[in-house]
Short mmCIF file of C-alpha atoms in Angstrom, two decimals:
data_model
loop_
_atom_site.label_atom_id
_atom_site.label_comp_id
_atom_site.label_asym_id
_atom_site.label_seq_id
_atom_site.Cartn_x
_atom_site.Cartn_y
_atom_site.Cartn_z
CA MET A 1 -9.60 32.03 7.31
CA THR A 2 -8.58 29.12 9.56
CA ALA A 3 -8.76 31.35 12.63
CA ASN A 4 -12.25 32.46 11.63
CA LEU A 5 -13.33 28.85 11.16
CA LEU A 6 -11.92 27.83 14.53
CA HIS A 7 -13.58 30.79 16.15
CA LEU A 8 -16.87 29.80 14.54
CA ILE A 9 -16.59 26.24 15.80
CA ALA A 10 -15.41 27.15 19.28
CA ALA A 11 -17.64 30.17 19.83
CA PRO A 12 -20.68 28.37 21.35
CA PHE A 13 -18.46 26.57 23.85
CA LEU A 14 -16.22 29.51 24.72
CA SER A 15 -18.95 32.06 25.21
CA ILE A 16 -19.26 31.70 28.95
CA LYS A 17 -20.24 35.24 29.63
CA ARG A 18 -22.18 36.00 26.50
CA THR A 19 -25.00 33.86 25.14
CA PRO A 20 -24.29 32.36 21.68
CA THR A 21 -26.31 34.06 19.04
CA ILE A 22 -28.53 32.32 16.51
CA LYS A 23 -25.99 33.35 13.87
CA THR A 24 -23.20 31.49 15.71
CA TRP A 25 -25.26 28.33 16.08
CA ALA A 26 -26.30 28.50 12.42
CA GLY A 27 -22.64 28.85 11.43
CA LEU A 28 -21.69 25.88 13.58
CA SER A 29 -24.48 23.78 12.08
CA LEU A 30 -23.29 24.65 8.59
CA VAL A 31 -19.73 23.61 9.42
CA ILE A 32 -20.96 20.29 10.88
CA VAL A 33 -23.17 19.60 7.85
CA ALA A 34 -20.26 20.45 5.53
CA LEU A 35 -17.96 18.09 7.45
CA ILE A 36 -20.55 15.29 7.31
CA LEU A 37 -21.11 15.81 3.58
CA SER A 38 -17.39 15.88 2.85
CA GLY A 39 -17.11 12.53 4.64
CA CYS A 40 -19.67 11.08 2.23
CA SER A 41 -18.07 12.32 -0.98
CA LYS A 42 -15.03 10.93 -2.75
CA ALA A 43 -12.98 12.73 -5.38
CA LEU A 44 -10.50 10.85 -7.52
CA VAL A 45 -8.23 11.86 -10.36
CA VAL A 46 -7.27 8.55 -11.93
CA SER A 47 -3.58 8.06 -12.60
CA GLY A 48 -1.60 5.07 -13.72
CA VAL A 49 1.37 3.84 -15.67
CA PHE A 50 0.47 1.81 -18.75
CA PRO A 51 2.95 -0.57 -20.36
CA LYS A 52 3.53 -0.75 -24.11
CA PRO A 53 1.98 -3.86 -25.66
CA LEU A 54 4.30 -6.60 -26.78
CA VAL A 55 2.90 -6.95 -30.30
CA GLN A 56 4.20 -6.69 -33.84
CA PRO A 57 3.29 -3.20 -35.12
CA MET A 58 1.27 -2.99 -38.35
CA ALA A 59 3.13 -1.57 -41.34
CA LEU A 60 0.86 1.48 -41.47
CA SER A 61 0.90 5.12 -40.57
CA ALA A 62 -1.93 5.99 -38.22
CA SER A 63 -3.14 8.80 -36.03
CA ALA A 64 -5.77 9.48 -33.42
CA PHE A 65 -8.16 12.23 -32.57
CA TYR A 66 -9.13 12.62 -28.91
CA SER A 67 -12.24 14.70 -28.27
CA SER A 68 -12.38 17.17 -25.40
CA GLU A 69 -15.11 14.95 -23.86
CA LEU A 70 -12.61 12.12 -23.65
CA ARG A 71 -9.68 14.23 -22.48
CA GLN A 72 -11.74 15.90 -19.78
CA HIS A 73 -14.03 13.03 -18.87
CA SER A 74 -15.26 13.13 -15.33
CA TYR A 75 -17.87 10.81 -13.87
CA ILE A 76 -20.05 12.48 -11.26
CA GLU A 77 -22.35 10.18 -9.35
CA ALA A 78 -25.91 11.40 -9.77
CA SER A 79 -27.77 8.79 -7.75
CA LYS A 80 -29.06 9.96 -4.38
CA ASP A 81 -28.67 6.43 -3.02
CA ARG A 82 -24.93 6.26 -3.57
CA ARG A 83 -21.92 8.07 -2.19
CA LYS A 84 -20.99 11.18 -4.14
CA TRP A 85 -18.08 9.90 -6.18
CA THR A 86 -16.35 12.17 -8.67
CA ILE A 87 -13.98 10.16 -10.85
CA GLN A 88 -11.85 12.07 -13.35
CA THR A 89 -10.59 9.63 -15.98
CA GLY A 90 -9.75 12.02 -18.86
CA GLN A 91 -6.00 12.30 -18.40
CA ALA A 92 -5.64 8.58 -17.62
CA GLN A 93 -7.56 7.66 -20.79
CA TYR A 94 -5.38 9.96 -22.87
CA ASP A 95 -2.17 8.56 -21.32
CA PHE A 96 -3.43 5.04 -21.92
CA PHE A 97 -4.36 5.53 -25.59
CA GLU A 98 -1.15 7.43 -26.30
CA THR A 99 0.85 4.51 -24.95
CA LEU A 100 -1.17 1.73 -26.57
CA LEU A 101 -2.07 2.96 -30.04
CA PRO A 102 1.39 4.17 -31.19
CA ALA A 103 2.75 0.70 -30.38
CA LEU A 104 0.26 -0.93 -32.77
CA PHE A 105 1.55 0.95 -35.83
CA GLU A 106 4.96 1.59 -37.35
CA ASN A 107 4.28 5.34 -37.66
CA TRP A 108 2.13 7.46 -35.42
CA GLN A 109 0.94 11.04 -35.00
CA ILE A 110 -1.83 12.99 -33.28
CA ILE A 111 -4.14 15.19 -35.30
CA GLN A 112 -6.26 18.11 -34.14
CA GLN A 113 -9.00 17.70 -36.72
CA ASP A 114 -12.06 15.70 -35.74
CA PRO A 115 -12.87 13.41 -38.67
CA ARG A 116 -16.46 13.05 -37.51
CA ALA A 117 -17.13 16.75 -37.18
CA ALA A 118 -15.36 17.74 -40.39
CA GLY A 119 -17.21 15.34 -42.67
CA GLU A 120 -15.71 13.70 -45.73
CA SER A 121 -15.50 16.85 -47.87
CA ALA A 122 -13.78 19.07 -45.29
CA PHE A 123 -11.45 16.47 -43.80
CA ASN A 124 -7.97 17.34 -44.90
CA ILE A 125 -4.99 15.50 -43.49
CA SER A 126 -1.69 14.32 -44.86
CA ASP A 127 -1.77 11.49 -47.40
CA ASP A 128 0.98 9.86 -45.37
CA ILE A 129 -1.60 8.90 -42.77
CA ASP A 130 -3.47 5.71 -43.59
CA LEU A 131 -5.95 5.55 -40.71
CA VAL A 132 -7.43 7.86 -38.09
CA ILE A 133 -8.72 6.32 -34.86
CA ARG A 134 -11.34 8.08 -32.80
CA PRO A 135 -12.09 6.50 -29.40
CA GLU A 136 -15.06 7.71 -27.42
CA LEU A 137 -16.14 6.64 -23.95
CA LYS A 138 -19.87 5.92 -24.04
CA ASP A 139 -20.51 4.50 -20.61
CA PHE A 140 -18.77 4.25 -17.25
CA GLN A 141 -20.09 2.21 -14.34
CA TYR A 142 -18.70 1.03 -11.05
CA SER A 143 -19.65 -1.16 -8.13
CA LEU A 144 -18.43 -0.89 -4.53
CA PRO A 145 -17.85 -3.79 -2.08
CA THR A 146 -20.78 -2.55 0.01
CA GLU A 147 -23.08 -2.81 -3.01
CA SER A 148 -21.94 -6.16 -4.43
CA ARG A 149 -21.35 -7.81 -1.03
CA SER A 150 -17.97 -8.94 -2.29
CA LYS A 151 -14.51 -7.73 -1.42
CA VAL A 152 -13.89 -6.13 -4.81
CA PHE A 153 -14.23 -2.74 -6.46
CA GLU A 154 -15.43 -3.17 -10.06
CA VAL A 155 -15.39 -0.84 -13.07
CA TRP A 156 -17.00 -1.24 -16.49
CA MET A 157 -16.20 1.02 -19.43
CA LYS A 158 -17.83 0.95 -22.85
CA TYR A 159 -16.12 2.56 -25.84
CA ASN A 160 -17.19 3.40 -29.33
CA MET A 161 -14.19 2.93 -31.57
CA GLN A 162 -14.27 4.52 -35.00
CA VAL A 163 -11.63 4.24 -37.69
CA PHE A 164 -11.55 6.64 -40.64
CA LYS A 165 -9.59 6.59 -43.87
CA ASN A 166 -7.41 9.59 -44.66
CA ASP A 167 -10.18 11.03 -46.88
CA GLY A 168 -12.57 11.10 -43.92
CA GLU A 169 -14.59 8.03 -44.93
CA LEU A 170 -15.74 5.94 -41.98
CA LEU A 171 -14.10 2.55 -42.31
CA ALA A 172 -15.09 0.76 -39.10
CA ASP A 173 -17.40 1.54 -36.21
CA TRP A 174 -17.72 -0.85 -33.29
CA TYR A 175 -18.23 -1.03 -29.53
CA ILE A 176 -15.79 -2.53 -27.12
CA SER A 177 -16.11 -3.03 -23.38
CA ALA A 178 -13.55 -3.21 -20.62
CA TYR A 179 -13.74 -4.57 -17.11
CA GLY A 180 -11.50 -4.07 -14.13
CA LYS A 181 -11.67 -5.19 -10.55
CA THR A 182 -9.43 -4.92 -7.56
CA PRO A 183 -9.79 -6.44 -4.11
CA SER A 184 -10.23 -4.17 -1.13
CA ALA A 185 -7.21 -4.53 1.11
CA PHE A 186 -6.48 -3.75 4.73
CA MET A 187 -5.41 -0.12 5.18
CA GLN A 188 -6.11 0.68 1.50
CA SER A 189 -8.30 3.71 0.87
CA ASP A 190 -11.43 3.49 -1.27
CA THR A 191 -9.97 6.01 -3.74
CA ASP A 192 -6.78 3.94 -4.17
CA ALA A 193 -8.85 0.80 -4.78
CA MET A 194 -11.11 2.60 -7.28
CA ASN A 195 -8.06 4.05 -9.05
CA ALA A 196 -6.60 0.55 -9.36
CA ALA A 197 -9.90 -0.82 -10.72
CA VAL A 198 -10.04 1.88 -13.45
CA VAL A 199 -6.40 1.21 -14.39
CA VAL A 200 -7.13 -2.55 -14.61
CA ALA A 201 -10.16 -1.78 -16.84
CA LEU A 202 -8.01 0.35 -19.17
CA ARG A 203 -5.39 -2.40 -19.30
CA ASP A 204 -8.17 -4.85 -20.17
CA LEU A 205 -9.27 -2.54 -22.98
CA GLY A 206 -5.66 -2.45 -24.19
CA ALA A 207 -5.44 -6.24 -24.17
CA ASN A 208 -8.63 -6.48 -26.21
CA LEU A 209 -7.61 -3.78 -28.70
CA SER A 210 -4.06 -4.92 -29.26
CA ILE A 211 -5.11 -8.50 -30.01
CA ASN A 212 -8.44 -7.97 -31.77
CA PHE A 213 -7.97 -4.70 -33.67
CA LYS A 214 -7.02 -6.53 -36.85
CA GLN A 215 -9.94 -8.94 -36.43
CA VAL A 216 -12.69 -6.30 -36.79
CA PRO A 217 -14.29 -7.48 -40.07
CA GLU A 218 -14.17 -4.13 -41.92
CA LEU A 219 -10.57 -3.52 -40.87
CA LYS A 220 -9.52 -7.06 -41.66
CA SER A 221 -10.88 -6.69 -45.16
CA TRP A 222 -9.26 -3.28 -45.63
CA LEU A 223 -5.92 -4.47 -44.25
CA GLU A 224 -5.88 -7.43 -46.67
CA HIS A 225 -5.93 -4.97 -49.56
CA ASN A 226 -3.82 -2.17 -48.15
CA GLN A 227 -1.01 -3.66 -46.09
CA MET B 1 6.91 1.99 50.95
CA LYS B 2 9.31 -0.45 49.35
CA ALA B 3 7.18 -3.44 50.35
CA LYS B 4 4.07 -1.77 48.98
CA LEU B 5 5.81 -1.08 45.73
CA GLY B 6 7.00 -4.68 45.61
CA VAL B 7 3.49 -6.08 46.11
CA PHE B 8 2.14 -3.73 43.49
CA THR B 9 4.83 -4.78 41.01
CA ALA B 10 4.24 -8.47 41.61
CA ASN B 11 0.50 -8.05 41.09
CA SER B 12 0.97 -6.07 37.93
CA TRP B 13 3.38 -8.70 36.59
CA SER B 14 0.86 -11.40 37.41
CA ILE B 15 -1.94 -9.57 35.62
CA SER B 16 0.29 -8.89 32.61
CA ALA B 17 1.38 -12.52 32.45
CA GLN B 18 -2.24 -13.70 32.59
CA LEU B 19 -3.23 -11.23 29.88
CA ALA B 20 -0.29 -12.28 27.70
CA PHE B 21 -1.22 -15.94 28.18
CA VAL B 22 -4.83 -15.27 27.19
CA ILE B 23 -3.73 -13.26 24.15
CA ILE B 24 -1.28 -15.97 23.04
CA LEU B 25 -3.96 -18.60 23.60
CA LEU B 26 -6.57 -16.73 21.59
CA ASN B 27 -4.15 -15.55 18.94
CA GLY B 28 -3.16 -19.12 18.17
CA CYS B 29 -6.61 -20.24 16.98
CA ALA B 30 -5.57 -20.94 13.38
CA SER B 31 -4.64 -24.11 11.55
CA VAL B 32 -3.10 -24.77 8.13
CA THR B 33 -3.17 -27.92 6.01
CA ILE B 34 -0.74 -28.22 3.11
CA ASP B 35 -1.09 -30.87 0.41
CA GLU B 36 1.42 -31.44 -2.36
CA HIS B 37 1.33 -33.51 -5.49
CA GLN B 38 4.52 -33.44 -7.52
CA SER B 39 4.52 -35.08 -10.94
CA ALA B 40 8.07 -34.20 -12.00
CA ALA B 41 11.31 -33.28 -10.25
CA THR B 42 12.28 -29.61 -10.16
CA ASP B 43 15.56 -28.54 -11.67
CA LEU B 44 16.33 -24.91 -10.99
CA GLN B 45 19.80 -24.01 -12.26
CA ALA B 46 21.92 -21.14 -10.97
CA GLY B 47 20.76 -17.81 -12.42
CA GLN B 48 17.33 -19.09 -13.43
CA SER B 49 14.27 -17.39 -11.97
CA ILE B 50 10.68 -18.13 -11.11
CA VAL B 51 7.58 -15.94 -11.04
CA VAL B 52 4.54 -16.18 -8.77
CA LEU B 53 1.30 -15.04 -10.45
CA GLY B 54 -2.26 -14.67 -9.16
CA ARG B 55 -5.30 -15.92 -11.03
CA ARG B 56 -7.67 -13.01 -11.69
CA HIS B 57 -10.18 -14.44 -14.17
CA SER B 58 -12.95 -15.43 -11.77
CA PRO B 59 -15.90 -13.02 -11.67
CA ASN B 60 -16.58 -13.68 -7.98
CA TYR B 61 -13.21 -13.15 -6.38
CA GLU B 62 -9.66 -12.13 -7.04
CA THR B 63 -6.54 -13.80 -5.68
CA GLU B 64 -5.14 -11.11 -3.41
CA PRO B 65 -1.99 -9.32 -4.71
CA ASP B 66 -0.59 -9.14 -1.16
CA LEU B 67 -0.84 -12.94 -0.87
CA ILE B 68 1.08 -13.29 -4.13
CA SER B 69 3.86 -10.93 -3.04
CA CYS B 70 3.97 -12.67 0.37
CA VAL B 71 4.47 -16.11 -1.22
CA GLY B 72 7.08 -14.66 -3.59
CA GLU B 73 9.01 -13.14 -0.68
CA SER B 74 8.77 -16.39 1.24
CA ILE B 75 10.22 -18.40 -1.67
CA GLY B 76 12.96 -15.83 -2.25
CA SER B 77 13.97 -15.58 1.41
CA GLY B 78 16.86 -17.41 3.02
CA ASP B 79 20.43 -18.17 2.04
CA ASN B 80 19.80 -20.00 -1.22
CA GLY B 81 18.60 -16.80 -2.87
CA ILE B 82 16.06 -18.12 -5.35
CA ARG B 83 15.39 -15.29 -7.80
CA VAL B 84 11.68 -14.44 -7.81
CA ILE B 85 10.46 -11.91 -10.40
CA ASP B 86 7.95 -9.38 -9.10
CA GLU B 87 4.43 -10.12 -10.39
CA GLN B 88 3.70 -6.58 -11.59
CA GLU B 89 7.06 -6.27 -13.31
CA PHE B 90 6.44 -9.58 -15.10
CA VAL B 91 2.92 -8.79 -16.36
CA ASP B 92 4.04 -5.29 -17.43
CA GLN B 93 6.95 -6.65 -19.47
CA LEU B 94 4.68 -9.19 -21.14
CA TYR B 95 1.62 -6.95 -21.52
CA PRO B 96 -1.03 -7.85 -22.63
CA TRP B 97 -0.36 -11.62 -22.67
CA PHE B 98 -0.75 -12.16 -18.91
CA GLU B 99 -3.74 -9.87 -18.35
CA PRO B 100 -6.78 -11.68 -16.83
CA ARG B 101 -8.55 -12.08 -20.19
CA MET B 102 -5.41 -13.36 -21.96
CA ALA B 103 -3.41 -15.35 -19.41
CA PRO B 104 -2.89 -19.03 -20.31
CA LEU B 105 -5.03 -21.32 -18.18
CA SER B 106 -3.10 -24.48 -18.98
CA PRO B 107 0.45 -25.50 -19.99
CA LYS B 108 -0.99 -26.34 -23.41
CA ARG B 109 -2.09 -22.71 -23.85
CA LEU B 110 1.33 -21.56 -22.65
CA ARG B 111 2.95 -23.72 -25.34
CA TYR B 112 0.73 -21.98 -27.89
CA LEU B 113 1.63 -18.55 -26.49
CA LEU B 114 5.34 -19.33 -26.76
CA LYS B 115 4.97 -19.45 -30.54
CA ASN B 116 4.92 -15.64 -30.32
CA PRO B 117 8.59 -14.72 -30.83
CA GLN B 118 8.31 -11.50 -28.79
CA VAL B 119 6.88 -13.34 -25.80
CA GLN B 120 9.50 -16.05 -26.05
CA SER B 121 12.42 -13.62 -26.28
CA THR B 122 11.15 -11.64 -23.27
CA LEU B 123 10.83 -14.82 -21.19
CA GLN B 124 14.31 -15.91 -22.25
CA ARG B 125 15.71 -12.52 -21.27
CA LEU B 126 14.13 -12.95 -17.82
CA ASN B 127 15.78 -16.40 -17.65
CA LEU B 128 12.53 -17.86 -16.41
CA LYS B 129 12.30 -21.52 -15.45
CA TYR B 130 9.07 -21.91 -13.46
CA MET B 131 5.72 -20.16 -13.28
CA VAL B 132 3.74 -20.57 -10.09
CA TRP B 133 0.03 -19.80 -10.55
CA ILE B 134 -1.94 -19.26 -7.35
CA ASP B 135 -5.72 -19.37 -7.36
CA GLY B 136 -7.92 -18.86 -4.32
CA LYS B 137 -9.13 -16.45 -1.70
CA THR B 138 -9.61 -15.76 1.98
CA GLU B 139 -13.20 -15.36 3.13
CA THR B 140 -14.73 -14.14 6.36
CA SER B 141 -17.81 -15.90 7.70
CA ASN B 142 -19.82 -16.46 10.87
CA SER B 143 -19.42 -12.95 12.26
CA SER B 144 -21.15 -12.61 15.61
CA GLY B 145 -21.24 -10.44 18.71
CA SER B 146 -21.86 -6.78 19.23
CA MET B 147 -19.97 -3.75 20.42
CA ALA B 148 -21.09 -0.34 21.58
CA CYS B 149 -18.86 2.71 21.70
CA SER B 150 -19.58 6.11 23.13
CA PRO B 151 -17.40 9.19 23.50
CA GLY B 152 -15.92 9.39 26.97
CA ALA B 153 -16.96 5.91 28.11
CA GLY B 154 -15.07 3.95 25.42
CA CYS B 155 -16.17 0.65 23.85
CA PHE B 156 -17.77 -2.40 25.46
CA GLY B 157 -18.75 -5.68 23.88
CA PHE B 158 -17.38 -8.71 22.11
CA GLY B 159 -17.01 -9.64 18.45
CA LYS B 160 -15.93 -12.88 16.81
CA TRP B 161 -15.52 -14.04 13.22
CA ASP B 162 -14.10 -16.97 11.25
CA ASP B 163 -11.66 -16.67 8.35
CA LYS B 164 -11.03 -19.39 5.81
CA SER B 165 -8.28 -19.44 3.20
CA ASP B 166 -8.28 -21.82 0.27
CA TYR B 167 -5.40 -21.56 -2.21
CA GLU B 168 -4.00 -23.83 -4.86
CA ALA B 169 -0.61 -23.29 -6.48
CA SER B 170 0.22 -24.87 -9.84
CA VAL B 171 3.88 -25.01 -10.82
CA TRP B 172 4.56 -24.97 -14.56
CA ASP B 173 7.86 -25.58 -16.25
CA TYR B 174 8.09 -22.79 -18.80
CA GLN B 175 10.97 -24.24 -20.82
CA ASP B 176 9.17 -27.54 -21.36
CA PRO B 177 5.57 -26.41 -20.79
CA LYS B 178 4.05 -28.94 -18.42
CA LEU B 179 2.59 -29.15 -14.94
CA VAL B 180 5.30 -29.98 -12.41
CA ALA B 181 3.39 -29.86 -9.13
CA ASN B 182 0.23 -28.78 -7.34
CA VAL B 183 0.37 -27.46 -3.79
CA SER B 184 -2.77 -26.57 -1.88
CA ALA B 185 -3.13 -24.66 1.36
CA ASP B 186 -6.26 -24.66 3.49
CA ALA B 187 -6.17 -22.46 6.56
CA GLN B 188 -8.86 -21.47 8.99
CA GLY B 189 -9.07 -19.63 12.22
CA THR B 190 -11.21 -17.57 14.51
CA SER B 191 -10.50 -13.97 15.44
CA TYR B 192 -11.82 -12.28 18.58
CA MET B 193 -12.31 -8.65 19.49
CA PRO B 194 -13.24 -8.05 23.13
CA ALA B 195 -13.67 -4.42 24.10
CA ILE B 196 -13.28 -3.14 27.64
CA VAL B 197 -12.94 0.60 27.14
CA LEU B 198 -10.55 -0.13 24.25
CA PRO B 199 -11.13 -2.81 21.55
CA ILE B 200 -8.43 -5.53 21.76
CA PRO B 201 -8.11 -7.28 18.36
CA MET B 202 -6.90 -10.89 18.60
CA LEU B 203 -6.48 -11.78 14.96
CA ALA B 204 -6.01 -15.32 13.71
CA ARG B 205 -3.87 -14.16 10.71
CA VAL B 206 -5.32 -16.90 8.52
CA GLN B 207 -4.13 -15.53 5.18
CA ALA B 208 -0.63 -14.91 6.58
CA ASN B 209 -0.48 -18.51 7.82
CA ALA B 210 -1.64 -19.82 4.43
CA CYS B 211 1.10 -17.73 2.78
CA LYS B 212 3.70 -19.02 5.21
CA GLY B 213 2.72 -22.66 4.65
CA LEU B 214 2.46 -22.35 0.87
CA GLY B 215 5.72 -20.38 0.61
CA ALA B 216 7.66 -22.85 2.77
CA GLN B 217 6.39 -25.85 0.77
CA LEU B 218 7.19 -24.28 -2.59
CA ARG B 219 10.57 -23.12 -1.36
CA SER B 220 11.51 -26.60 -0.19
CA MET B 221 10.52 -27.90 -3.62
CA PHE B 222 12.83 -25.46 -5.41
CA VAL B 223 15.66 -25.67 -2.88
CA GLY B 224 15.54 -29.43 -3.34
CA SER B 225 16.62 -28.94 -6.98
CA PRO B 226 20.15 -30.11 -7.81
CA ASN B 227 21.41 -26.53 -8.32
CA PRO B 228 18.95 -24.12 -6.71
CA GLY B 229 18.96 -20.47 -7.80
#
């Protein structure tokens, strides 16, 4: 494969005795276009290590449901005016939530049943579970140093957080946003800087959730009667 | 043959010396001003540690993590061995209390934060005495010149730009939450990039100089304690 590619690239220059064919030139042009396009696109699989929050866990048993959209989330830049970024955040989001949420409750487990899809009548989970949390990423945006004329990469994430009771009844439904930025540094690649900005945004989400979870009015009211 | 070689060597040495002189001359175009205001004496006992943290709450800029680690290394260097906790390790152990949206902006807020028993026990385990908050940035301005490069012929032209660093360090006593000192560092310099076939960067290293000045001043403050580190 590599030899064929090299031959394709070198053929017009090596063919001293024979004239390069249209096919050879077309092949060369395709390779050049592919190389140029690959230089304009960026692919990133976000990874990071998320610390456990230093908070007093609530005396409750809780669980979470992560949709396949969240677990496999990938942002693909659609604008023709921007570089073709592909940012896969699914695994990082899952790792983040599975570090943060268990630390907020005394007991924790993951369930496979989607409380939203099942509906109240069909939702059937253990009575030992008090709450089911369903996070969903609704919006993902970023800004590059070349666009903002600053030296920072910025990321915004908007989540819809839903909390259900163990009988499937929706208890709380609210939106929460997260912001992360990281300065561009000498010899740091764009993908590393973007990765760091997403991780900072997730950490920001964690800071917001771990401090303000109990302050969501519906949850605050429920917790006063059930904790 | 020998004489020819000798003449050639002397000339080449002369050219090299001139080039080195020009590079040293141009490379030295940076200045740093350090100001310090200390409102209480430092008292760092043996085994106690400090942490250097960057302010990240401004929407327009972010104090560079490499500047923070540079100042931390500068304070921790030398024979006295002041123990400096790594910034990332510190914010991870105290997550989420020192994230940009949560970090205390004043000693009064720190006092309030210390009411959290988990935060207090973690800080006690780290044997922390002082927090050094650094806020500021390095900016590039006044870029001028032009350069043209072509395959085979190389690059020709001249570029020039100014860098300006502006940092302020606030030293807080964690055990008796109060402001101990403020140290500011203003550095500026001009970098040049002539290109004759190859570009020759002559960088003013403004941020590095600001780090060096800030680190040395803070270090002297802590080393001046009765029982440093």
